[in-house]
Tab-separated table of C-alpha atoms in Angstrom:
chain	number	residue	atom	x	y	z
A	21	UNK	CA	129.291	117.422	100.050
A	22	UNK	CA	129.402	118.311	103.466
A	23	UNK	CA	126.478	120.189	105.267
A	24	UNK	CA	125.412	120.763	101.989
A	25	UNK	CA	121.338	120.407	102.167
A	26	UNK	CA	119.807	117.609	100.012
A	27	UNK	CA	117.544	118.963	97.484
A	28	UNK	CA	113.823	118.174	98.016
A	29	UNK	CA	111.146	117.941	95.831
A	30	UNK	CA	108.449	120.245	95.642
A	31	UNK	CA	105.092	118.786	96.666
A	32	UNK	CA	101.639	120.712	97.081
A	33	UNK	CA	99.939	120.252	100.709
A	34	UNK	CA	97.545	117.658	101.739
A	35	UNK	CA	94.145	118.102	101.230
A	36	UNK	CA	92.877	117.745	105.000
A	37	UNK	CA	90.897	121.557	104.114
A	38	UNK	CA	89.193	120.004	101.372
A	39	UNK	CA	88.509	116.599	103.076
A	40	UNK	CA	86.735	119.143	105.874
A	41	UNK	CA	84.893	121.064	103.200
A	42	UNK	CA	83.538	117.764	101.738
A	43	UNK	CA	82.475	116.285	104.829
A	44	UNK	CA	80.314	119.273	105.304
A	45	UNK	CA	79.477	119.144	101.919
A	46	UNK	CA	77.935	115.280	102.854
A	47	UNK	CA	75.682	115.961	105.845
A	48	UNK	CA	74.305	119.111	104.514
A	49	UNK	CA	72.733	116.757	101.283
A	50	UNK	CA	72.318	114.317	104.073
A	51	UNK	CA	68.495	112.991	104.651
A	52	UNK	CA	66.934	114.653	107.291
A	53	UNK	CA	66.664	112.302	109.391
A	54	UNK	CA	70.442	111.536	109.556
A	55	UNK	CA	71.244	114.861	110.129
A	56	UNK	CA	68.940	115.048	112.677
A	57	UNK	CA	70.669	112.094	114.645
A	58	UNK	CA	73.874	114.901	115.087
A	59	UNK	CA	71.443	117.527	116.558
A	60	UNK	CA	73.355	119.162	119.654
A	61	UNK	CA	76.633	121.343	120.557
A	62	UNK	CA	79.382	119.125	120.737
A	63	UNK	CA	80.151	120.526	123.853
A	64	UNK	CA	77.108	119.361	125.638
A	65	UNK	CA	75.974	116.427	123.104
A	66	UNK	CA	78.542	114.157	122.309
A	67	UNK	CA	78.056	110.542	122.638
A	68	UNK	CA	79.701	110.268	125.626
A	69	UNK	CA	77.479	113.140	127.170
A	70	UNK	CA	74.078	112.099	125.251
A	71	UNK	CA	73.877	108.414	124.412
A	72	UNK	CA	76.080	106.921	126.843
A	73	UNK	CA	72.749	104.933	128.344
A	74	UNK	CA	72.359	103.741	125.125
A	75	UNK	CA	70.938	100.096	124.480
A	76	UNK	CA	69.793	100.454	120.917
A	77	UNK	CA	71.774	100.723	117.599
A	78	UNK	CA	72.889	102.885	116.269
A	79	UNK	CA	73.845	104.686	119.133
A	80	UNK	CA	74.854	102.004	121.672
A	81	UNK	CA	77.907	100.824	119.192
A	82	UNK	CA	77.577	101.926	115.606
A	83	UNK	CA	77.922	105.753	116.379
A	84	UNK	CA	80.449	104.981	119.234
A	85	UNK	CA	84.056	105.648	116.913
A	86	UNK	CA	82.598	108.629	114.547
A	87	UNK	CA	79.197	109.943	116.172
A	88	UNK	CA	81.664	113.266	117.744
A	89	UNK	CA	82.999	113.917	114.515
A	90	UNK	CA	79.881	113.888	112.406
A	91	UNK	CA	78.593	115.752	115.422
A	92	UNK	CA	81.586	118.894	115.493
A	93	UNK	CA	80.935	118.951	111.281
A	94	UNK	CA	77.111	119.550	111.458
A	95	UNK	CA	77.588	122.301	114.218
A	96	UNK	CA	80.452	123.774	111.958
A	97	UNK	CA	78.917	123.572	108.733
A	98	UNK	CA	75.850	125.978	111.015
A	99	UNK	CA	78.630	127.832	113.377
A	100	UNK	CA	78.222	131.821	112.159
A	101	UNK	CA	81.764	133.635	111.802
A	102	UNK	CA	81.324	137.007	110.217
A	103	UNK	CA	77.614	137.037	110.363
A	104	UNK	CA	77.730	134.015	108.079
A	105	UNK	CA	77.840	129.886	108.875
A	106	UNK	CA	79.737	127.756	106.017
A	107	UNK	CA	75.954	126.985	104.904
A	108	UNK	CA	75.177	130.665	104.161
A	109	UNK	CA	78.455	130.731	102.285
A	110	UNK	CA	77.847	127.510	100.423
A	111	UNK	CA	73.834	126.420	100.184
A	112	UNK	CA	72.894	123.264	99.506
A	113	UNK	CA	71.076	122.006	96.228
A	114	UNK	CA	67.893	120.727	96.999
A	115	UNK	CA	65.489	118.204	95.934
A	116	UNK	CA	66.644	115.892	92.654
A	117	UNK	CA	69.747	117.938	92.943
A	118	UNK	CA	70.251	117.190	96.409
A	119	UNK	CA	69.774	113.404	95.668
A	120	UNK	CA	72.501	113.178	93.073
A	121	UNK	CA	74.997	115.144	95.145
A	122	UNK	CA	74.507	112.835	98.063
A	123	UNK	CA	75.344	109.814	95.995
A	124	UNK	CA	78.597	111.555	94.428
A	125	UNK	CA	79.874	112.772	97.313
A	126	UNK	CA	79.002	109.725	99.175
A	127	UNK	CA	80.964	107.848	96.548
A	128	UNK	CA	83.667	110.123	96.470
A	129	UNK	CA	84.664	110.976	100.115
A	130	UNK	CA	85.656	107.616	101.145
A	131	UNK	CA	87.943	107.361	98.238
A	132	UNK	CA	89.346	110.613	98.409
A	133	UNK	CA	90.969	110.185	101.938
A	134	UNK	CA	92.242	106.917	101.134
A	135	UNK	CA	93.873	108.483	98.403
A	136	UNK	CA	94.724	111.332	100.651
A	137	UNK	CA	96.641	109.120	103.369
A	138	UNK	CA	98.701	107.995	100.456
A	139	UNK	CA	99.715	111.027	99.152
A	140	UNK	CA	101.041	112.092	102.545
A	141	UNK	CA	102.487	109.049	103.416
A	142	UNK	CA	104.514	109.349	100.052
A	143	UNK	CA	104.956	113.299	100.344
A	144	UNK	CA	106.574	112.489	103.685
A	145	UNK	CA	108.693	110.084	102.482
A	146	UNK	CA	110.123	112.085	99.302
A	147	UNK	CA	110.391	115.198	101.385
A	148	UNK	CA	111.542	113.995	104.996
A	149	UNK	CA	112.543	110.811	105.470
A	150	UNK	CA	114.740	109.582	102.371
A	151	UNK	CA	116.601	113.200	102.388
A	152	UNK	CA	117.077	112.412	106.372
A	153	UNK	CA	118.805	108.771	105.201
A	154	UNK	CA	120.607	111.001	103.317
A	155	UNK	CA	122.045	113.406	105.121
A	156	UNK	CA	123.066	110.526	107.288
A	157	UNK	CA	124.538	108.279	104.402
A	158	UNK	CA	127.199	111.140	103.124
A	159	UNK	CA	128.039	112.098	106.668
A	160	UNK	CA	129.166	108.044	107.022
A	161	UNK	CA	131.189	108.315	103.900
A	162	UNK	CA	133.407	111.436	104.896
A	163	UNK	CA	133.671	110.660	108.192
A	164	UNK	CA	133.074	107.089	108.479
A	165	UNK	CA	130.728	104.276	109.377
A	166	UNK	CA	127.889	105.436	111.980
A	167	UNK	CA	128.644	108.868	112.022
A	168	UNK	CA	125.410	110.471	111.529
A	169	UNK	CA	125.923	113.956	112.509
A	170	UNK	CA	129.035	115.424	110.159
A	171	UNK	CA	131.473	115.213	113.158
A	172	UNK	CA	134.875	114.250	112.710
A	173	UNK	CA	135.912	111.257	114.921
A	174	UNK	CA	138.954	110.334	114.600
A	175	UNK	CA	138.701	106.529	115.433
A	176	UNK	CA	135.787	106.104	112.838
A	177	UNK	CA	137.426	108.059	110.312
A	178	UNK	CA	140.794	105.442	110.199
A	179	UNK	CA	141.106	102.118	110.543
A	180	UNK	CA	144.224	102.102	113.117
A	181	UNK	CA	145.883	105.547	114.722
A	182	UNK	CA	148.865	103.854	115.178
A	183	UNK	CA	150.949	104.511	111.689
A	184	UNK	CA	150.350	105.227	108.703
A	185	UNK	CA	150.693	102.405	107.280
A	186	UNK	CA	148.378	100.898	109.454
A	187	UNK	CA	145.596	103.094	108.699
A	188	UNK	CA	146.584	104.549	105.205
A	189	UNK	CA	147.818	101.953	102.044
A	190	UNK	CA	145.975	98.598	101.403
A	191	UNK	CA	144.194	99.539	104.870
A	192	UNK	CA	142.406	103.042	103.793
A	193	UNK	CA	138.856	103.577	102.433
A	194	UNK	CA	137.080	103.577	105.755
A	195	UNK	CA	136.183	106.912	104.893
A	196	UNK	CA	136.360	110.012	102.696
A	197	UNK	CA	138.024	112.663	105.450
A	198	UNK	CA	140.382	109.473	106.434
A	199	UNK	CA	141.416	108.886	102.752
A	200	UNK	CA	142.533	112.745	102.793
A	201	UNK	CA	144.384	112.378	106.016
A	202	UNK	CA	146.385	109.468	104.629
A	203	UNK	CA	147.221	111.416	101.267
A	204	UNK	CA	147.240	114.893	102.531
A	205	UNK	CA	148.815	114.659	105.931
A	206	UNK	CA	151.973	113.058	105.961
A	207	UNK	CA	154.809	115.618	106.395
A	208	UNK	CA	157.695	113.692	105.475
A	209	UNK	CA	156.077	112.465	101.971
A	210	UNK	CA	156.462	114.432	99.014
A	211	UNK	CA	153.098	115.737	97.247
A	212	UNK	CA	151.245	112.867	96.267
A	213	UNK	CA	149.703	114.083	92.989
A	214	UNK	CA	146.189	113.939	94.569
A	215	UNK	CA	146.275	117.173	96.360
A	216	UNK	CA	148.781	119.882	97.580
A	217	UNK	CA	150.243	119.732	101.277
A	218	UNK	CA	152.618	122.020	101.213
A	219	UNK	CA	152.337	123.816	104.654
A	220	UNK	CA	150.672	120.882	106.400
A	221	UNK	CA	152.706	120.435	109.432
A	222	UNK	CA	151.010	117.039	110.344
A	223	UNK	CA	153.418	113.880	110.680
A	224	UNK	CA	152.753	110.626	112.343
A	225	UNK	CA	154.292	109.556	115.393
A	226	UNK	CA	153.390	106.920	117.390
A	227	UNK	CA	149.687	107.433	117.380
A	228	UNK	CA	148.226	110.132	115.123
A	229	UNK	CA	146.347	112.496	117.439
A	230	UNK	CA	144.732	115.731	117.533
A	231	UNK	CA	142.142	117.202	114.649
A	232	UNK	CA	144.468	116.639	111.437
A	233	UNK	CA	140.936	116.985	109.587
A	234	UNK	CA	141.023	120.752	110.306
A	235	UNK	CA	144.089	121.530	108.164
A	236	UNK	CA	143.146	119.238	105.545
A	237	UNK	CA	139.587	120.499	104.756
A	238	UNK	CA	141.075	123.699	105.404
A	239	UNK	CA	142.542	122.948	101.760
A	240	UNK	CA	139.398	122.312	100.277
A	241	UNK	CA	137.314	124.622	98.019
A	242	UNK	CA	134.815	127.142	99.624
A	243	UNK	CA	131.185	124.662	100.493
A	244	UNK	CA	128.879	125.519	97.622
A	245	UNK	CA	125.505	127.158	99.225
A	246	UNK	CA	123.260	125.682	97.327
A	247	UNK	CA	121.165	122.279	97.294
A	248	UNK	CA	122.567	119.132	96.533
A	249	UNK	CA	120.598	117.165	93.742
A	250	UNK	CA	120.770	113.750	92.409
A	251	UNK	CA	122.423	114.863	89.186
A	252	UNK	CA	125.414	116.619	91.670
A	253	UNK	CA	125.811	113.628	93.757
A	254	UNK	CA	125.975	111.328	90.594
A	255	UNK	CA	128.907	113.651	88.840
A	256	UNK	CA	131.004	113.726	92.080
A	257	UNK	CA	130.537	109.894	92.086
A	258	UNK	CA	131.646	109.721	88.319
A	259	UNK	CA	134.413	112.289	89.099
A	260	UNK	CA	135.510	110.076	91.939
A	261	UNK	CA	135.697	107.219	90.487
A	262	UNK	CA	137.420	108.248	87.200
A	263	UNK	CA	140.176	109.852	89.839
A	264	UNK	CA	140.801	106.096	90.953
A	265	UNK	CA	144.261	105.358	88.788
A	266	UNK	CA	145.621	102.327	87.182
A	267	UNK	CA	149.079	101.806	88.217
A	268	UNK	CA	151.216	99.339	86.842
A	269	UNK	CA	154.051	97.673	88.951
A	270	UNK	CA	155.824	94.808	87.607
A	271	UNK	CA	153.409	92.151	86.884
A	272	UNK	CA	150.912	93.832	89.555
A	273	UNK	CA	147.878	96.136	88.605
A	274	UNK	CA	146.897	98.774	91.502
A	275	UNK	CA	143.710	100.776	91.528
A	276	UNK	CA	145.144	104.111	94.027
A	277	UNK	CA	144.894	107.251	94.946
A	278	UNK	CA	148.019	109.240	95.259
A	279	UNK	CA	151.565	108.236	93.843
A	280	UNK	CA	153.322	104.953	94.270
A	281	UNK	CA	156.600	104.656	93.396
A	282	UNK	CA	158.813	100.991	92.714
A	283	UNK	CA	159.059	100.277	96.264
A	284	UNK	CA	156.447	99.316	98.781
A	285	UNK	CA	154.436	102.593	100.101
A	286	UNK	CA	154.629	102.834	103.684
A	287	UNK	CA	154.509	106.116	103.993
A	288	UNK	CA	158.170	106.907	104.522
A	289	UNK	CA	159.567	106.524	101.321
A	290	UNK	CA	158.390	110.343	100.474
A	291	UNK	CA	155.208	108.260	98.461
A	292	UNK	CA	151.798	108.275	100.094
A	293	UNK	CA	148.668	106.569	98.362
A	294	UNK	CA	145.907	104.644	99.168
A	295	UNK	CA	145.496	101.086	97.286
A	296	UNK	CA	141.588	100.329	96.498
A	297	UNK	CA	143.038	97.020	94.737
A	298	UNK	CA	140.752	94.533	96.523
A	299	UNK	CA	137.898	96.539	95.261
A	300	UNK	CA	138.855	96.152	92.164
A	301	UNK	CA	139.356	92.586	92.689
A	302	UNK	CA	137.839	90.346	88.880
A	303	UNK	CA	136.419	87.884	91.322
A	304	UNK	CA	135.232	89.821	94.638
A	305	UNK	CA	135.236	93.079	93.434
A	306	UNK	CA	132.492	95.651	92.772
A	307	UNK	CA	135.133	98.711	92.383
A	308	UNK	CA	133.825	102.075	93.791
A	309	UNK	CA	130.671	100.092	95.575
A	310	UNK	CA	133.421	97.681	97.535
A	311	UNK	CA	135.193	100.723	99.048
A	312	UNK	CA	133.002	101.753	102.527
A	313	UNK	CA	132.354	104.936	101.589
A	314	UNK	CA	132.001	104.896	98.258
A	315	UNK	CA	129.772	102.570	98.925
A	316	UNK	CA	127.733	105.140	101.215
A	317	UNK	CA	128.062	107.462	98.561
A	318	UNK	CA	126.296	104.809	96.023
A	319	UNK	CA	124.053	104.013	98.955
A	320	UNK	CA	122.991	108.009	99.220
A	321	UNK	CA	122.732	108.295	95.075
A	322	UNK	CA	120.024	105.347	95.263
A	323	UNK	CA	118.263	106.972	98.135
A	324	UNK	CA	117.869	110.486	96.172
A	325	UNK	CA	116.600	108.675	92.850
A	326	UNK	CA	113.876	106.601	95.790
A	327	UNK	CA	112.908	109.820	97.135
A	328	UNK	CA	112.002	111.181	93.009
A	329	UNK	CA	110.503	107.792	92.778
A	330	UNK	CA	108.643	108.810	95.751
A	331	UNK	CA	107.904	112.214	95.095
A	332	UNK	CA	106.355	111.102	91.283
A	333	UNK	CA	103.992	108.774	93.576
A	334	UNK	CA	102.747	111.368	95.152
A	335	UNK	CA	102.361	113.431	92.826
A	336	UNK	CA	100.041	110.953	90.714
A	337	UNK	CA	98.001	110.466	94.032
A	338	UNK	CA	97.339	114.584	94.196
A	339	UNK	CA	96.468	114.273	90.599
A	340	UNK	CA	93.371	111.585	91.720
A	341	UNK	CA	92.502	113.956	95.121
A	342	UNK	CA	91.994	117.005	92.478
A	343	UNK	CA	89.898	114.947	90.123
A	344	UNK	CA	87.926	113.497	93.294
A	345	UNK	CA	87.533	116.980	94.658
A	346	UNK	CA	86.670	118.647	91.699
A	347	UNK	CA	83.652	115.885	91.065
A	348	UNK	CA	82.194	116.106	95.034
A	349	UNK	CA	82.209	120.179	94.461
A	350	UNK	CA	80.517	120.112	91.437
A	351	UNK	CA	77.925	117.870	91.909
A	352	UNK	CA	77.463	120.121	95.061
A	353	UNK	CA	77.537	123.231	93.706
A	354	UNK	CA	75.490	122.202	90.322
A	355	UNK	CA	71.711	121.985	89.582
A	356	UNK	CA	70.479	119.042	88.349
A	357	UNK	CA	69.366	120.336	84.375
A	358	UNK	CA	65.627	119.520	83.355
A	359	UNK	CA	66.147	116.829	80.872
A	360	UNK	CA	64.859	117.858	77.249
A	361	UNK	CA	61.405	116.636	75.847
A	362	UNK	CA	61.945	113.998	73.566
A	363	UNK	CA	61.123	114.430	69.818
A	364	UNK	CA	58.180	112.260	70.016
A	365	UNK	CA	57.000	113.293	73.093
A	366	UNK	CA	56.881	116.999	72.262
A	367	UNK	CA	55.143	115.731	68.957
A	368	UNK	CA	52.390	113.918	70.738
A	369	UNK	CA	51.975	116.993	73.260
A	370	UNK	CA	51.713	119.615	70.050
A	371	UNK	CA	49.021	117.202	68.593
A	372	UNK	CA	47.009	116.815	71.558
A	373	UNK	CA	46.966	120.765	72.138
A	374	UNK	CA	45.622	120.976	68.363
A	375	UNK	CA	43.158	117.978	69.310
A	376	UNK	CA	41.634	120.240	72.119
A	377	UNK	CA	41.197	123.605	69.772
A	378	UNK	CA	37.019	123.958	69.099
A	379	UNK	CA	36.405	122.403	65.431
A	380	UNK	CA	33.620	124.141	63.592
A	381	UNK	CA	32.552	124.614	60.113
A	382	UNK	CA	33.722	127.566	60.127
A	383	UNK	CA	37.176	126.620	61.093
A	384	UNK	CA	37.150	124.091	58.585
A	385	UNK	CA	36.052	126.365	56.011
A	386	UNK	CA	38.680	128.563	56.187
A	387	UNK	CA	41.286	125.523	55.786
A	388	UNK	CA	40.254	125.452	52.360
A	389	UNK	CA	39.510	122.269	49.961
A	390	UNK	CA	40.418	118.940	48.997
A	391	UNK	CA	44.010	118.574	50.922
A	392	UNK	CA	43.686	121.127	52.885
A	393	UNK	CA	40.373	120.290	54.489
A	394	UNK	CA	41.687	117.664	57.194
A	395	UNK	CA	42.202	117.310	60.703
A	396	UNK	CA	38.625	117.148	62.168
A	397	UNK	CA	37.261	118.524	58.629
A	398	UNK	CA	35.860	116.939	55.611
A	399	UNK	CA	34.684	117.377	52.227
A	400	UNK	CA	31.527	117.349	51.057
A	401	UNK	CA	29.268	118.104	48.050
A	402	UNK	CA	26.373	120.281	48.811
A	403	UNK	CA	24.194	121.435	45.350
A	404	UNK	CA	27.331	120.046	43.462
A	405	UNK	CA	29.645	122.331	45.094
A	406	UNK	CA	32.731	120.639	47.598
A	407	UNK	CA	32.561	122.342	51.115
A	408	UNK	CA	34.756	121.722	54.146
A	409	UNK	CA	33.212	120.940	56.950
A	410	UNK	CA	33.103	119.477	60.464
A	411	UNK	CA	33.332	115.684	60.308
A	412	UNK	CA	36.758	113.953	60.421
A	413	UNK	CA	37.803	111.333	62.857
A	414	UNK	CA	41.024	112.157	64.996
A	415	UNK	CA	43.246	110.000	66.310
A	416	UNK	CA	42.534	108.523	69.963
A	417	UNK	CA	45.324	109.621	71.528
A	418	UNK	CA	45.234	113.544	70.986
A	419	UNK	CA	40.708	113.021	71.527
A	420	UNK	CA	40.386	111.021	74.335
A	421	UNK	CA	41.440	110.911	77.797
A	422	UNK	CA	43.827	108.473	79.135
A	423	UNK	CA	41.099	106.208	79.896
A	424	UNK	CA	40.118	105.929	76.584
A	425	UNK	CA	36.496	107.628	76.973
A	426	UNK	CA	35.752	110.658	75.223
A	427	UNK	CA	35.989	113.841	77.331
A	428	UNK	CA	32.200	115.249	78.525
A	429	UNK	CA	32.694	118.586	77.421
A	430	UNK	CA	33.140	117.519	73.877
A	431	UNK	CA	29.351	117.282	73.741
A	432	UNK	CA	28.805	120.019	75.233
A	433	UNK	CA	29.839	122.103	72.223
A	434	UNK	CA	27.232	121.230	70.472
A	435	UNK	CA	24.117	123.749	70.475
A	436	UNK	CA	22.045	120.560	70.785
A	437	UNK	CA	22.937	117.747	72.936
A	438	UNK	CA	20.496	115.390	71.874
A	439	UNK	CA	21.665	116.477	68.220
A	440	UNK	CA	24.903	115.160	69.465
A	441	UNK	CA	24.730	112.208	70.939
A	442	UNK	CA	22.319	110.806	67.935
A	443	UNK	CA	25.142	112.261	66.108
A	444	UNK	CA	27.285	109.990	68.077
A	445	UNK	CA	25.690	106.496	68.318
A	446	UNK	CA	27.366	103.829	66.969
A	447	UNK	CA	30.621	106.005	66.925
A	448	UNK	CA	33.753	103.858	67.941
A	449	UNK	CA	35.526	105.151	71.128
A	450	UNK	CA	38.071	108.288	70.097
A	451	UNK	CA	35.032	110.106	67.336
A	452	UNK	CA	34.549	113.368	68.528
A	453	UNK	CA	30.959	115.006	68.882
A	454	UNK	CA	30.185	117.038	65.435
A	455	UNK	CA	29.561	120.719	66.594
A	456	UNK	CA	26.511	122.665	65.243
A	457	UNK	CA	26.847	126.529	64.204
């Protein structure tokens, strides 16, 4: 555990660029006139510089907070790099098109850096802050409450220098590096079944003194290099606490570490352990979570699983930027499609192009007879033979204006006009004039 780096999850960035790219996106489908109200170089025109005699809205208060920035993304969205502005890169749509995209956009933008300022506020926390808490959380369990920084102190790592029997026994579990001392660093004391101290030429006196820590991490396995995930943390934790023992004295249960023999464990009766009892404790007791810094230890597993809490939050809040984004750019970078003619309509257009063809008898002659001699034709007997000829009535919409009169130049078809309009009296509004070969 120690120094080891905390695992982070991996989070895409904001989406400030895209934000930007939006914002340019909005004034360029902007109405004129409100672009023209951020007309200037925002070096010489800001608000300050160009309205700051102001008495009318929107300028006097309304533009006061946000007329600079609008200002800076107009003369951006123009500003040539390369040749080419942002505008030559990315053209506007124009007219319906133009409309559509300014309502999207519009409806989008505000959402999308609401949702934006979440996402970072909960990328920050999964990535910075909870793996900060900790850092800080395992460094209090090895080395003991309020140490923040991994470094040993020995006054915060026991709870008394003075013996070990003050600090060690019923009195340990003020921290993990303490704990170690207590089992690892008593001279005198045979091996306490916990770990081996053969060679450890550390003995209390008096007061304890010095950097006993040294020797005893110096027994500890190489520090693994890489990160340290939830699912690590959580197996040490289960490891730990399956290394707390059971021991059985008389009529007297003890939850230790170490060995304890029939008589009482001071420390010089070659038996060193520490007793985690009152943890353990039916009434009072939580177990692991009632020793300090296994408590820390539960404290840091928590954190980790807050930060993957944390991390899936954000992750569902880039998911909604993406989606936003994806809808400003393409009603930005679409054309609005023509919508199709409607069966009907196209119907009624095909019959009043027929309506406005020239009918003569010799069209309708060449339609042929009885069924086929229609639209603007008729049949008649002449000498007792059936001819086709000029004479049926069509409909009012494909003949007539959308008045309702009958268009002048129908008349004018016919080689006599006077022929025609006798032809035509006491027609209803729609007949057509009869033509004359």
């Amino acid at each position: 555990l120690r120094i080891r780096e905390i695992a982070k999850p991996k989070l895409p960035d904001d989406f400030d660029s895209d934000i930007a790219d939006i914002e340019k996106m909005k004034m360029s489908v902007a109405a004129t006139e409100w672009q023209d109200i951020f007309s200037g170089d925002p070096q010489t025109a800001s608000h300050g510089q160009k309205h700051k005699h102001a008495q009318d809205e929107p300028f006097r208060t309304h533009w006061k907070t946000t007329y600079d920035k609008w200002l800076q993304i107009k003369h951006e969205a123009a500003k040539k790099d390369g040749g080419k502005s942002w505008l030559d890169r990315h053209p506007a749509p124009t007219g319906s098109a133009a409309d559509v995209a300014r309502g999207t956009i519009n409806a989008t933008l505000d959402k999308l850096i609401t949702t934006n300022t979440l996402y970072k506020a909960a990328k920050e926390e999964a990535t910075t802050t909870l793996p900060s808490q900790v850092v800080k959380q395992i460094s209090a369990a090895i080395y003991g409450e309020g140490v923040e920084n991994s470094k040993f102190v020995l006054a915060k790592a026991l709870t008394a220098l003075t013996n070990w029997g003050a600090g060690c026994s019923a009195n340990g579990g003020k921290s993990v590096i303490g704990d170690m001392i207590c089992l690892c660093a008593e001279s005198v004391s045979r091996n306490p079944q916990t770990c081996e101290n053969s060679g450890l030429a550390i003995a209390w006196g008096s007061v304890l003194t010095g950097s006993p820590h040294t020797l005893v991490l110096g027994e500890c396995p190489a520090r693994e290099d890489r990160t340290l995930t939830t699912h690590d943390l959580g197996s040490i934790i289960t490891h730990i606490t399956a290394g707390i023992r059971t021991h059985l004295q008389g009529s007297s249960v003890y939850h230790i570490l170490g060995k304890r023999g029939a008589s009482n464990c001071n420390g010089g009766a070659r038996e060193v352990y520490v007793d985690y009892s009152a943890a353990y404790n039916k009434n009072t007791g939580k177990g692991l979570a009632s020793i300090p810094w296994g408590a820390k230890l539960i404290s840091a597993y928590n954190t980790m699983q807050q930060s993957i809490e944390k991390a899936n939050e954000a992750a569902k809040q880039a998911a909604v930027a993406r989606r936003l984004i994806d809808t400003a750019r393409a009603a930005y970078l679409q054309p609005i499609p023509v919508p199709l003619q409607t069966t009907n309509a196209a119907k009624i257009t095909d019959r009043k192009q027929a309506a406005t063809v020239t009918i003569t008898n010799t069209t309708c002659e060449k339609k042929g007879k009885e069924d086929n001699c229609k639209d603007g034709c008729k049949e008649v007997s002449e000498n007792g033979e059936k001819k086709c000829v000029v004479g049926i009535e069509i409909e009012k919409e494909d003949t007539t204006n959308q008045d309702g009169k009958i268009p002048p130049d129908r008349c004018t078809r016919h080689k006599d006009k006077a022929a025609c309009e006798k032809e035509n009296e006491g027609q209803k509004s729609g007949k057509i004039c009869l033509l004359m070969d």
